[in-house]
Amino acid sequence: MIQVTDNIFHLSNNNYSYAFCVKEGKLIHTYYGKALSIPEGLLQDSILSDCACGGRDWTQYETGERGRGDFRLPSALMRRQGCVGTDFVYKGYEILGKKEPFGMPALRDGGQTLKIMLSDEVMKAALYLYYTPYEEGIARRAEVVNLGDFPLTVEKLASASVEFPQGNYEAVNLSGRWGAECEVCRADVVGGIRILSSERGVTSHQHNPFLAVLEKGVTEEYGNVYAFNLIYSGNFYIEYESDEKSQLRVVAGENILHGGIVLENGEKFVTPEAVTVFTDKGLGGMSRLFHRLYRRHLINPKYADKIRPIVINSWESVYFGFDEKKLFELIDGARGLGIDTLVLDDGWFGKRDDDASSLGDWFIDRGKLPGGLGPVIERCKENGLKFGIWFEPEAVSPDSNLYREHPDWALHTPGREGIQMRNQYTLDFSREEVVDYIFGAMKAILSEYDISYVKWDMNRPLSDVPDNCVYDGYVKGVYRLYEMLDSAFPDVLIEGCSSGGGRFDAAILYYSPMIWTSDDTDACQRMRIQYGVSMCYPLQTMSNHVSVCPNHQTGRTLPFATRGAVASLGCLGYELNVAELSEEERAIIKKQIDDYRDNADVILGGELYRLLNPFTDGAFCEEVVASDGNRVYFVYCRLLNRPNMPLARVKLRGLEENAVYKIEERGKTLTGGELMHAGILPGAGCEDFSSVILHLTKLN
Ligand code: DGJ
């Protein structure tokens, strides 16, 4: 709901209130937090005077600006000839009946949207701020337009900036590396500035565009949390400053590098969308809000909450070393297991026997596949499988025909030799003709063959970017290719991937309903990675595969059951040579898939409760409660065994206190109260990495 009274703006629903007002032409932020039932009382003098005291340097602004007395982190940085810094003044507002598209991925089906109009007469620029309240949180973005005759350079324009009053705060962010994405980092907020950012041209393995601000002492289920996520896949920042009064300002947006983006008269710069949620129910409550919001309004509705294809992926099964015969063995091996789709990963095109060549040459390698893909797809069909295929559309190998024909299509700075990573360059996706060519090449394969699934990989950050517009245009080029593929092949599901989770972000999820979570398929590591990713992103977006042991990344061996249990908390798949499995292992896979299918509606559409923290509790334990509350899917996995271990009970959550639940595996009934307050012994074995899955059914 949007209410406007006497220049006081109040966005609210049952979960939150967000308020700001106009004072002396400036937008003053006044409140963000639990829903206030009497909004008219929101801006009593006492509250407002806290927000606008001590001059510009302490005032809580809706947009911080550099150069006019507010010295904290700005949300706008602009310059033109003879003028540095801005002073935007409120001009008016509009309430738009529904959220308008603005050319970038964003939350869908937005209703009423508040548009605030500001202008800076000296800078000759107009600034528009957009706020769309959803039930779970608020979507925000901004636009600046050059109204002057001089070029206007935009060095920074935040999608969102939020002020917090004096207090004790902590921050949670998701940082990591290849094979260990999204580790949960929690730290006290102390005086100073901290910046989470990517300057890699892509979201990055290193820092996810997510930040949660916690009132000190927040737990998994209790306490006030204010969280931010950007719907963007390129350079970004989410930064915060705790000032000398312990006030906190959070600013988030696209990271404009190398001197900014220049706007000529009438041109505009549009920021990506930022999402913010508030909860008083701790980190778990925050995650459930993000999950619900993204399930309802981000994921393409044709996939949301629905079971995704259960795949057998060829990468860890056979890597580059396949031919038609090997693929036939894999396909025949998958028969009868319940698998839906074979995904042929890297290595099917050009002359790609290792990672040293052929990216960009999207033509079938007739040496490996003399009959093309036709016989492979036929064999899939005979075995009840569909067919999917891997592309790395943005990449080009120096050893490729594409590069030899169009060396200038690779990102490069004239006069310098390009930097190779994984023996490859990146195509300049800010150029339309490059994206058009790649679309044409993909289209040729997708039209010729019966293909229902594409894995879109991206295996290196950008270097040799000649200027910032290329960074910005590159990301838009990626979105354009997604749009073109989606309209030409609406029935092809595109799985996102970037060396695992290097581009696990909300913008990719707008197009791809699932993303390969990590190249680390060791279930022990995956417990941590999936725990971290789940802070912001729903289970139904995580692509998780059961792989062979000893694990290829860590050398560790975990029980097959545990590998399946961990992978089941997301989009289940397999990535091992099914042709080499024992009958016993085949039977386990079949059972895992049958059980997963029976519970996919709960897992993918339910509410997640993280019961134990694998970083600190020596075990991983998650529970998903069906959206109607009638079923519960419970997974417990021990990490390392210790002798004489205490009998640790796990307390469930999110149940109805007085309802009776049957634990199917134990034939026992317990009330929701007993399960939540007394807890249960999970009953996994004592061995390292033993696990248990329980299914609970509500009886009344
Ligand atoms: C990186 C991906 O994360 C892997 O799953 C696999 O597709 C390889 N690239 C192939 O080169």
XYZ file of C-alpha atoms and ligand atoms in Angstrom:
711
model
C 0.000 0.000 0.000
C 1.194 3.527 -0.744
C -0.117 6.370 1.378
C 0.759 10.003 0.863
C -0.300 12.634 3.373
C 1.161 16.148 3.569
C 4.355 15.174 1.783
C 4.758 12.127 3.983
C 5.188 8.919 1.990
C 4.341 5.645 3.651
C 4.805 2.261 1.965
C 3.442 -0.552 4.004
C 1.664 -3.845 4.352
C 1.344 -6.444 7.100
C 5.089 -7.055 7.173
C 6.728 -3.651 7.048
C 6.457 0.103 7.001
C 8.843 2.299 5.055
C 8.488 6.056 5.344
C 10.062 9.292 4.250
C 8.950 12.883 3.936
C 9.860 16.143 2.295
C 11.456 18.819 4.436
C 12.860 22.019 2.946
C 12.879 20.398 -0.483
C 14.894 17.352 0.583
C 13.700 13.781 1.050
C 14.207 12.743 4.657
C 14.130 9.062 5.519
C 12.135 8.520 8.684
C 11.397 4.858 9.256
C 11.942 1.307 8.033
C 10.844 -1.664 10.081
C 7.872 -3.486 11.523
C 4.517 -2.400 10.141
C 3.097 0.576 11.994
C -0.622 0.456 12.449
C -1.112 4.207 12.832
C 0.813 5.760 9.977
C -0.502 9.235 10.739
C 1.617 9.196 13.893
C 4.732 8.222 12.031
C 6.166 11.652 11.605
C 5.606 13.292 14.908
C 8.166 15.991 15.460
C 10.133 13.789 17.811
C 10.851 11.179 15.157
C 11.495 13.685 12.443
C 13.881 15.719 14.544
C 15.990 12.580 15.057
C 16.153 12.155 11.315
C 17.035 15.709 10.425
C 19.244 17.140 13.100
C 22.720 18.620 13.188
C 22.821 19.800 9.595
C 23.255 17.880 6.419
C 26.069 15.719 7.691
C 23.862 13.814 10.140
C 20.525 14.045 8.433
C 18.949 10.809 7.283
C 18.370 11.264 3.583
C 16.560 9.151 1.071
C 19.370 9.963 -1.385
C 22.773 10.999 -0.103
C 24.578 13.497 -2.341
C 28.186 14.537 -2.557
C 29.371 18.132 -2.489
C 26.731 19.964 -0.440
C 27.465 19.146 3.183
C 26.565 15.465 3.426
C 29.928 13.740 3.580
C 28.757 10.147 3.982
C 28.373 7.533 1.266
C 26.432 9.177 -1.548
C 23.822 7.566 -3.723
C 24.366 10.066 -6.534
C 27.692 11.269 -7.923
C 27.546 13.386 -11.053
C 29.526 16.078 -12.790
C 29.401 18.320 -15.790
C 31.492 21.202 -16.981
C 31.872 23.628 -14.089
C 29.841 21.635 -11.576
C 30.708 18.673 -9.398
C 28.173 17.144 -7.030
C 24.410 17.479 -6.962
C 21.643 19.013 -4.887
C 18.387 17.413 -5.982
C 15.221 19.103 -4.807
C 11.799 17.505 -4.527
C 9.406 18.460 -7.329
C 6.474 16.125 -6.912
C 5.252 12.573 -7.068
C 3.003 10.285 -9.059
C 1.424 7.000 -8.137
C 1.594 4.761 -11.178
C -1.177 2.180 -11.445
C 1.334 -0.564 -12.080
C 5.028 -1.053 -12.330
C 6.347 -0.208 -15.786
C 9.025 -2.254 -17.554
C 12.354 -0.444 -17.763
C 14.459 -2.725 -19.947
C 16.106 -4.876 -17.309
C 15.109 -7.977 -15.391
C 13.026 -7.045 -12.365
C 10.338 -8.371 -10.065
C 7.212 -9.205 -12.051
C 3.585 -8.142 -11.665
C 4.317 -5.050 -9.633
C 1.220 -3.077 -8.724
C 1.065 0.532 -7.614
C 4.418 2.253 -7.877
C 5.468 5.489 -6.261
C 7.479 7.763 -8.532
C 9.275 10.619 -6.821
C 10.503 13.444 -9.039
C 13.482 15.587 -8.120
C 15.574 18.042 -10.040
C 18.844 19.874 -9.788
C 18.562 23.189 -11.630
C 22.297 23.808 -11.603
C 23.323 20.354 -12.747
C 20.382 20.473 -15.150
C 19.345 16.958 -14.313
C 16.131 15.228 -13.281
C 16.165 12.317 -10.862
C 13.321 9.821 -10.524
C 13.038 7.338 -7.687
C 10.667 4.378 -8.033
C 9.261 2.303 -5.166
C 7.042 -0.736 -5.732
C 5.759 -2.341 -2.547
C 5.129 -6.103 -2.683
C 3.709 -8.160 0.141
C 7.159 -9.474 1.047
C 9.338 -6.424 0.404
C 9.994 -3.366 -1.725
C 11.509 -3.075 -5.212
C 13.408 0.139 -5.861
C 15.279 1.783 -8.683
C 16.297 5.218 -9.953
C 16.776 7.101 -13.221
C 18.638 10.285 -14.067
C 18.008 12.377 -17.180
C 20.319 15.047 -18.582
C 18.244 18.182 -19.185
C 21.221 20.393 -20.002
C 23.180 21.204 -23.135
C 26.427 19.885 -21.706
C 27.306 16.227 -21.372
C 26.465 14.948 -17.886
C 28.759 12.309 -16.415
C 27.093 9.879 -14.027
C 29.700 8.339 -11.762
C 27.237 6.744 -9.398
C 23.499 6.368 -9.072
C 22.246 3.971 -6.442
C 19.265 1.728 -6.963
C 18.514 2.124 -3.259
C 19.864 3.860 -0.216
C 18.493 3.265 3.282
C 19.288 5.020 6.536
C 19.250 3.359 9.944
C 19.081 5.312 13.180
C 21.810 5.145 15.817
C 22.125 1.538 16.982
C 24.197 -1.596 17.341
C 24.205 -3.473 14.079
C 25.750 -6.540 12.570
C 26.080 -7.362 8.889
C 25.765 -10.644 7.040
C 27.109 -11.052 3.535
C 27.822 -13.989 1.245
C 31.435 -14.172 0.140
C 33.326 -17.080 -1.314
C 35.442 -18.429 -4.119
C 35.283 -21.028 -6.853
C 34.098 -24.279 -5.277
C 33.057 -22.543 -2.064
C 30.447 -19.994 -2.991
C 28.302 -17.964 -0.605
C 30.000 -18.571 2.737
C 28.022 -16.766 5.384
C 30.113 -13.903 6.820
C 28.727 -12.219 9.912
C 30.463 -9.305 11.612
C 29.778 -6.357 13.887
C 29.241 -3.081 12.127
C 31.838 -0.694 13.498
C 32.611 2.905 12.596
C 33.738 3.290 9.013
C 32.862 2.149 5.529
C 32.664 -1.358 4.133
C 32.118 -2.100 0.469
C 30.991 -5.400 -1.005
C 31.532 -5.186 -4.692
C 32.385 -6.809 -7.949
C 34.561 -5.173 -10.588
C 34.816 -8.422 -12.531
C 32.092 -7.543 -14.995
C 30.021 -10.385 -13.567
C 28.383 -10.928 -10.208
C 31.369 -13.024 -9.041
C 32.106 -16.011 -6.846
C 33.717 -13.585 -4.439
C 30.800 -11.452 -3.249
C 27.127 -12.019 -3.889
C 25.007 -8.849 -4.332
C 23.325 -9.457 -0.985
C 23.581 -7.786 2.407
C 21.600 -8.205 5.596
C 21.733 -5.620 8.365
C 20.925 -7.176 11.739
C 20.073 -5.518 14.994
C 22.689 -6.943 17.274
C 21.921 -10.391 18.642
C 19.625 -11.575 15.851
C 19.347 -15.371 15.683
C 18.113 -17.709 12.988
C 14.511 -17.171 14.113
C 14.403 -13.965 16.173
C 15.224 -10.323 15.737
C 15.036 -7.471 13.250
C 16.734 -7.989 9.901
C 16.799 -5.558 6.966
C 18.161 -7.167 3.823
C 19.119 -6.088 0.313
C 19.630 -7.903 -2.964
C 20.350 -6.466 -6.407
C 18.701 -7.819 -9.528
C 21.855 -7.383 -11.572
C 24.583 -9.534 -13.086
C 27.497 -7.147 -13.578
C 29.702 -4.827 -11.560
C 27.880 -3.857 -8.385
C 28.404 -2.448 -4.940
C 26.522 -2.778 -1.703
C 28.251 -0.546 0.788
C 27.560 0.757 4.241
C 28.865 3.456 6.480
C 28.521 3.720 10.211
C 29.031 7.381 11.063
C 30.243 9.140 14.198
C 26.727 8.914 15.674
C 26.532 5.156 14.940
C 23.900 5.887 12.326
C 24.131 3.506 9.430
C 23.610 4.166 5.739
C 23.379 1.348 3.185
C 23.778 2.151 -0.519
C 23.451 -0.378 -3.347
C 23.683 -0.194 -7.116
C 25.559 -0.785 -10.327
C 29.266 -0.170 -9.961
C 30.159 2.393 -12.604
C 33.900 2.271 -13.204
C 36.498 4.320 -15.021
C 35.062 7.781 -14.844
C 31.398 7.152 -15.396
C 28.755 7.090 -18.070
C 28.260 10.223 -20.147
C 24.730 11.350 -20.960
C 24.010 13.803 -23.733
C 20.994 16.093 -23.644
C 17.807 14.066 -23.121
C 19.629 10.802 -22.435
C 19.009 8.847 -19.278
C 20.758 6.333 -17.070
C 18.544 3.700 -15.513
C 19.719 1.671 -12.524
C 19.028 -1.991 -12.007
C 16.381 -2.882 -9.453
C 17.190 -3.458 -5.793
C 14.990 -5.468 -3.463
C 14.727 -4.944 0.255
C 12.897 -7.020 2.842
C 12.343 -6.513 6.559
C 11.502 -9.132 9.153
C 11.474 -9.410 12.917
C 11.891 -13.175 12.585
C 15.635 -13.450 12.236
C 17.685 -14.740 9.338
C 15.250 -17.582 8.727
C 12.366 -15.125 8.438
C 14.408 -13.012 6.029
C 15.169 -16.002 3.801
C 11.545 -17.101 3.735
C 10.519 -13.604 2.607
C 13.093 -13.544 -0.199
C 12.123 -17.080 -1.212
C 8.420 -16.293 -1.341
C 9.020 -13.037 -3.188
C 11.242 -14.695 -5.774
C 9.026 -17.744 -6.199
C 6.011 -15.519 -6.777
C 7.498 -12.575 -8.648
C 10.942 -13.335 -10.057
C 11.086 -16.887 -11.385
C 9.365 -17.294 -14.735
C 5.826 -18.435 -13.797
C 6.029 -21.321 -16.235
C 8.645 -22.900 -13.938
C 7.925 -21.441 -10.501
C 7.277 -24.101 -7.853
C 7.293 -26.825 -10.518
C 9.625 -29.776 -10.595
C 12.531 -29.196 -12.990
C 13.878 -31.966 -15.222
C 15.999 -34.477 -13.310
C 19.144 -34.585 -15.412
C 22.138 -36.783 -15.944
C 24.913 -34.342 -16.843
C 27.886 -35.602 -18.849
C 30.552 -33.340 -17.291
C 31.753 -35.307 -14.265
C 30.518 -38.451 -15.983
C 32.855 -38.340 -18.997
C 34.296 -34.781 -19.184
C 35.706 -34.117 -22.690
C 36.438 -37.800 -23.269
C 33.316 -38.978 -25.046
C 32.248 -40.236 -28.408
C 28.912 -41.519 -29.643
C 29.531 -44.962 -28.110
C 30.285 -43.530 -24.666
C 27.213 -41.337 -24.782
C 25.079 -44.315 -25.790
C 26.415 -46.178 -22.747
C 25.536 -43.249 -20.526
C 22.060 -42.994 -22.020
C 21.434 -46.743 -21.759
C 22.727 -46.641 -18.185
C 20.215 -43.950 -17.281
C 17.309 -46.071 -18.460
C 14.896 -47.053 -15.738
C 16.351 -44.753 -13.077
C 13.692 -42.069 -13.374
C 16.026 -39.514 -14.976
C 14.321 -37.132 -17.437
C 17.077 -35.541 -19.496
C 20.625 -36.136 -20.653
C 22.591 -32.885 -20.661
C 25.588 -33.038 -22.983
C 28.075 -30.676 -21.343
C 31.253 -29.124 -22.723
C 33.133 -30.806 -25.581
C 30.593 -31.496 -28.360
C 31.653 -28.707 -30.762
C 34.658 -27.566 -32.808
C 37.689 -29.663 -31.868
C 37.299 -29.422 -28.149
C 39.168 -32.263 -26.491
C 40.297 -30.055 -23.635
C 39.712 -26.460 -22.607
C 42.329 -25.041 -24.987
C 40.193 -24.442 -28.059
C 36.960 -24.068 -30.028
C 34.745 -21.825 -27.885
C 32.714 -19.819 -30.378
C 32.694 -22.585 -32.988
C 29.241 -23.912 -32.218
C 29.355 -26.642 -34.851
C 29.160 -30.314 -33.989
C 32.484 -32.142 -33.782
C 31.924 -34.850 -36.391
C 35.002 -36.684 -35.130
C 33.269 -37.411 -31.836
C 29.739 -37.460 -33.193
C 29.884 -38.549 -36.863
C 26.119 -38.612 -37.225
C 25.688 -35.265 -35.458
C 23.398 -35.029 -32.461
C 20.581 -36.926 -34.211
C 21.603 -40.467 -33.180
C 22.298 -39.327 -29.608
C 18.887 -37.718 -29.334
C 17.260 -40.778 -30.908
C 18.984 -43.002 -28.350
C 17.752 -40.676 -25.589
C 14.192 -40.983 -26.880
C 14.428 -44.770 -27.048
C 15.401 -44.695 -23.392
C 12.704 -42.242 -22.351
C 15.059 -39.266 -22.030
C 14.967 -35.737 -23.371
C 18.106 -33.983 -24.513
C 19.907 -30.886 -23.259
C 23.090 -29.186 -24.403
C 25.851 -26.930 -23.041
C 26.905 -23.579 -24.489
C 29.267 -20.915 -23.292
C 27.824 -18.149 -25.466
C 29.965 -15.296 -24.160
C 33.319 -17.044 -24.672
C 35.762 -17.365 -27.529
C 38.972 -19.405 -27.670
C 41.988 -17.784 -29.339
C 42.246 -21.133 -31.106
C 38.882 -20.981 -32.846
C 37.625 -20.080 -36.282
C 35.413 -17.409 -34.774
C 38.407 -15.647 -33.239
C 40.459 -16.004 -36.398
C 37.629 -14.413 -38.390
C 36.672 -11.738 -35.865
C 39.559 -11.049 -33.480
C 38.025 -7.645 -32.727
C 34.871 -9.307 -31.343
C 36.802 -10.341 -28.253
C 37.002 -7.721 -25.520
C 40.267 -5.943 -26.064
C 42.086 -2.709 -25.501
C 43.829 -1.538 -28.686
C 47.573 -1.935 -28.334
C 47.414 -4.591 -25.605
C 47.328 -8.330 -25.892
C 44.208 -9.726 -24.222
C 44.494 -11.632 -20.939
C 43.456 -15.262 -21.258
C 41.776 -17.121 -18.443
C 41.004 -20.815 -18.868
C 42.577 -20.292 -22.307
C 39.765 -18.034 -23.451
C 38.696 -14.491 -24.151
C 35.277 -12.978 -23.672
C 33.183 -11.744 -26.563
C 32.140 -8.115 -26.482
C 28.469 -8.587 -25.707
C 27.927 -4.836 -25.671
C 28.025 -5.091 -29.504
C 24.742 -6.013 -31.084
C 26.262 -7.844 -34.046
C 28.223 -10.113 -31.719
C 25.143 -11.106 -29.723
C 23.176 -11.529 -32.960
C 25.828 -13.847 -34.352
C 25.893 -16.004 -31.216
C 22.113 -16.124 -31.161
C 22.190 -17.287 -34.787
C 24.698 -20.026 -33.976
C 22.665 -21.263 -31.010
C 19.453 -20.991 -32.967
C 20.855 -23.203 -35.718
C 21.522 -26.017 -33.228
C 18.327 -25.521 -31.247
C 16.177 -25.449 -34.381
C 17.781 -28.427 -36.068
C 17.489 -30.751 -33.093
C 14.898 -31.669 -30.527
C 16.480 -29.953 -27.537
C 14.547 -29.112 -24.393
C 17.297 -27.812 -22.118
C 20.349 -25.549 -22.381
C 23.088 -25.137 -19.793
C 24.482 -21.599 -20.264
C 27.959 -21.477 -18.779
C 30.351 -18.533 -18.321
C 33.838 -19.343 -17.140
C 35.843 -16.212 -16.618
C 35.511 -12.635 -15.409
C 35.936 -9.773 -17.869
C 39.275 -8.157 -18.548
C 40.492 -5.804 -21.285
C 37.294 -3.800 -21.159
C 37.922 -0.625 -23.114
C 35.465 1.570 -21.202
C 32.685 1.502 -18.667
C 29.892 1.596 -21.229
C 31.141 -1.794 -22.377
C 30.724 -3.225 -18.859
C 27.216 -1.822 -18.744
C 26.348 -2.832 -22.306
C 27.828 -6.297 -21.841
C 25.325 -7.157 -19.128
C 22.491 -5.804 -21.248
C 23.776 -7.932 -24.140
C 23.542 -11.010 -21.928
C 19.952 -10.131 -21.051
C 19.177 -9.511 -24.719
C 20.419 -12.946 -25.700
C 18.292 -14.472 -22.945
C 15.267 -12.556 -24.265
C 15.898 -13.673 -27.835
C 16.334 -17.307 -26.841
C 13.238 -17.196 -24.698
C 11.075 -15.791 -27.440
C 12.435 -18.134 -30.132
C 12.456 -21.241 -27.905
C 9.931 -20.685 -25.117
C 9.927 -24.382 -24.218
C 13.668 -24.659 -23.706
C 14.681 -24.389 -20.060
C 17.999 -22.559 -19.626
C 20.055 -23.540 -16.595
C 22.433 -20.774 -15.487
C 26.061 -21.494 -14.631
C 29.303 -19.621 -14.211
C 32.068 -22.001 -13.143
C 29.441 -23.103 -10.639
C 27.801 -20.237 -8.775
C 29.850 -17.303 -10.105
C 26.716 -15.636 -11.444
C 24.141 -16.779 -8.919
C 22.029 -13.652 -8.886
C 18.424 -12.571 -9.090
C 18.709 -11.239 -12.658
C 19.867 -14.589 -14.022
C 17.052 -16.201 -12.026
C 14.574 -13.981 -13.845
C 15.475 -15.954 -16.993
C 16.948 -19.205 -15.691
C 14.752 -20.892 -13.099
C 17.790 -22.743 -11.732
C 21.524 -22.165 -11.528
C 24.318 -24.708 -11.145
C 25.148 -23.939 -7.520
C 28.819 -24.894 -7.438
C 31.407 -26.984 -9.240
C 32.120 -28.507 -5.862
C 29.843 -31.540 -5.840
C 31.206 -32.934 -2.570
C 28.061 -33.144 -0.441
C 30.032 -32.166 2.658
C 30.995 -28.867 1.012
C 27.606 -28.540 -0.640
C 25.907 -28.481 2.800
C 27.735 -25.201 3.470
C 27.319 -23.774 -0.001
C 23.597 -24.540 -0.155
C 23.134 -23.221 3.394
C 24.719 -19.919 2.278
C 22.871 -19.656 -1.013
C 19.577 -20.292 0.785
C 20.052 -17.066 2.765
C 18.643 -15.222 -0.215
C 17.671 -17.641 -2.987
C 14.924 -20.306 -2.892
C 15.712 -24.034 -2.917
C 14.000 -24.320 -6.289
C 16.769 -22.228 -7.873
C 19.671 -24.442 -6.787
C 20.800 -27.065 -9.256
C 22.364 -29.907 -7.215
C 23.860 -33.098 -8.597
C 24.815 -36.361 -6.956
C 28.337 -37.234 -8.110
C 30.757 -40.106 -7.748
C 33.079 -40.756 -4.786
C 35.916 -40.237 -4.078
C 34.692 -36.790 -5.010
C 36.518 -35.169 -7.926
C 37.013 -31.852 -6.148
C 37.905 -32.928 -2.606
C 38.746 -36.635 -2.790
C 36.234 -37.268 -0.009
C 33.878 -40.230 0.181
C 30.366 -39.801 1.499
C 27.545 -42.346 1.603
C 25.381 -42.367 -1.526
C 22.347 -41.697 0.652
C 23.881 -38.513 2.065
C 24.862 -37.265 -1.383
C 21.249 -37.747 -2.443
C 19.826 -36.164 0.703
C 21.862 -32.979 0.246
C 21.168 -32.761 -3.497
C 17.457 -33.277 -2.888
C 17.220 -29.837 -1.248
C 16.925 -28.105 -4.596
C 16.729 -29.288 -8.199
C 18.004 -32.852 -8.038
C 20.244 -34.244 -10.775
C 23.094 -36.693 -11.331
C 26.571 -36.182 -12.648
C 28.359 -39.531 -12.630
C 28.906 -42.353 -15.044
C 25.679 -44.287 -14.603
C 27.035 -46.932 -16.994
C 29.541 -47.937 -14.301
C 27.182 -48.208 -11.328
C 26.502 -51.343 -9.327
C 22.958 -52.719 -9.145
C 22.820 -51.568 -5.529
C 23.723 -47.995 -6.485
C 21.171 -48.046 -9.287
C 18.517 -49.107 -6.825
C 19.497 -46.245 -4.508
C 19.239 -43.710 -7.341
C 15.843 -45.018 -8.365
C 14.593 -44.734 -4.805
C 16.084 -41.252 -4.404
C 14.340 -40.064 -7.548
C 11.006 -41.674 -6.642
C 11.136 -40.087 -3.206
C 12.173 -36.728 -4.665
C 9.288 -36.752 -7.128
C 6.864 -37.515 -4.312
C 8.172 -34.578 -2.296
C 9.188 -32.047 -4.946
C 6.064 -29.944 -4.365
C 7.030 -29.574 -0.697
C 10.743 -28.966 -1.338
C 10.329 -26.523 -4.188
C 7.206 -24.710 -3.062
C 7.451 -24.913 0.733
C 8.918 -22.832 3.523
C 12.533 -23.511 4.479
C 13.717 -23.728 8.082
C 17.469 -24.055 8.627
C 17.615 -26.031 11.862
C 21.392 -26.435 12.200
C 24.311 -24.461 10.848
C 26.915 -26.661 9.127
C 29.595 -24.031 9.786
C 29.185 -24.209 13.573
C 26.930 -27.090 14.635
C 28.808 -30.106 13.302
C 25.737 -31.078 11.263
C 23.472 -29.802 8.531
C 19.749 -29.975 9.117
C 16.992 -28.388 7.085
C 13.249 -28.750 7.138
C 10.770 -27.705 4.479
C 7.125 -27.258 5.419
C 4.643 -27.597 2.551
C 2.879 -24.361 1.649
C -0.420 -25.830 2.949
C 1.322 -27.004 6.130
C 0.290 -30.625 5.636
C 3.667 -32.232 4.980
C 7.209 -31.755 6.160
C 10.454 -32.844 4.486
C 13.313 -33.121 6.991
C 16.980 -33.760 6.162
C 19.720 -34.260 8.753
C 23.381 -34.902 7.845
C 26.115 -35.363 10.387
C 29.548 -33.980 9.574
C 32.406 -35.663 11.470
C 31.703 -38.247 14.124
C 33.229 -37.829 17.593
C 33.388 -40.532 20.255
C 30.754 -40.511 22.972
C 28.734 -37.800 21.292
C 25.932 -36.108 23.231
C 22.407 -37.006 22.141
C 21.550 -33.753 20.426
C 17.870 -33.164 19.780
C 16.737 -31.069 16.870
C 13.731 -28.811 17.348
C 11.508 -28.422 14.312
C 9.876 -25.135 13.399
C 6.997 -23.691 11.486
C 4.468 -26.314 12.622
C 1.042 -25.958 14.157
C 1.374 -26.200 17.907
C -1.646 -28.456 18.475
C -1.716 -30.402 15.254
C -0.604 -34.039 15.276
C 2.142 -35.095 12.876
C 3.105 -38.618 11.929
C 6.783 -39.323 11.309
C 6.286 -41.817 8.508
C 9.643 -43.583 8.904
C 9.040 -44.196 12.613
C 5.320 -44.786 12.625
C 5.130 -42.335 15.536
C 2.861 -39.381 16.102
C 3.825 -36.208 17.913
C 2.206 -32.823 18.266
C 3.647 -29.764 16.575
C 4.407 -28.468 20.070
C 6.367 -31.612 20.962
C 8.298 -31.471 17.716
C 9.100 -27.781 18.072
C 9.754 -27.506 21.811
C 10.981 -30.943 22.897
C 12.497 -31.841 19.527
C 13.518 -35.197 18.124
C 16.672 -37.246 17.909
C 17.301 -37.250 14.183
C 18.450 -40.883 14.314
C 21.289 -40.795 11.791
C 24.062 -43.340 12.269
C 27.243 -42.494 14.153
C 29.552 -42.662 11.141
C 31.004 -39.570 9.540
C 28.506 -38.014 7.130
C 25.630 -40.312 7.990
C 22.239 -38.844 7.218
C 18.525 -39.312 7.562
C 15.492 -38.073 5.656
C 12.166 -37.957 7.490
C 8.721 -37.318 6.080
C 6.074 -35.952 8.389
C 2.369 -35.830 7.636
C -0.135 -33.693 9.492
C -3.023 -35.861 10.627
C -5.666 -33.364 11.725
C 32.193 -25.047 -15.558
C 30.878 -25.586 -15.090
O 30.590 -25.099 -13.808
C 30.906 -27.108 -15.126
O 29.727 -27.623 -14.617
C 31.146 -27.560 -16.534
O 30.059 -27.201 -17.339
C 32.429 -26.945 -17.059
N 32.452 -25.518 -16.903
C 32.613 -27.288 -18.504
O 33.680 -26.641 -19.052
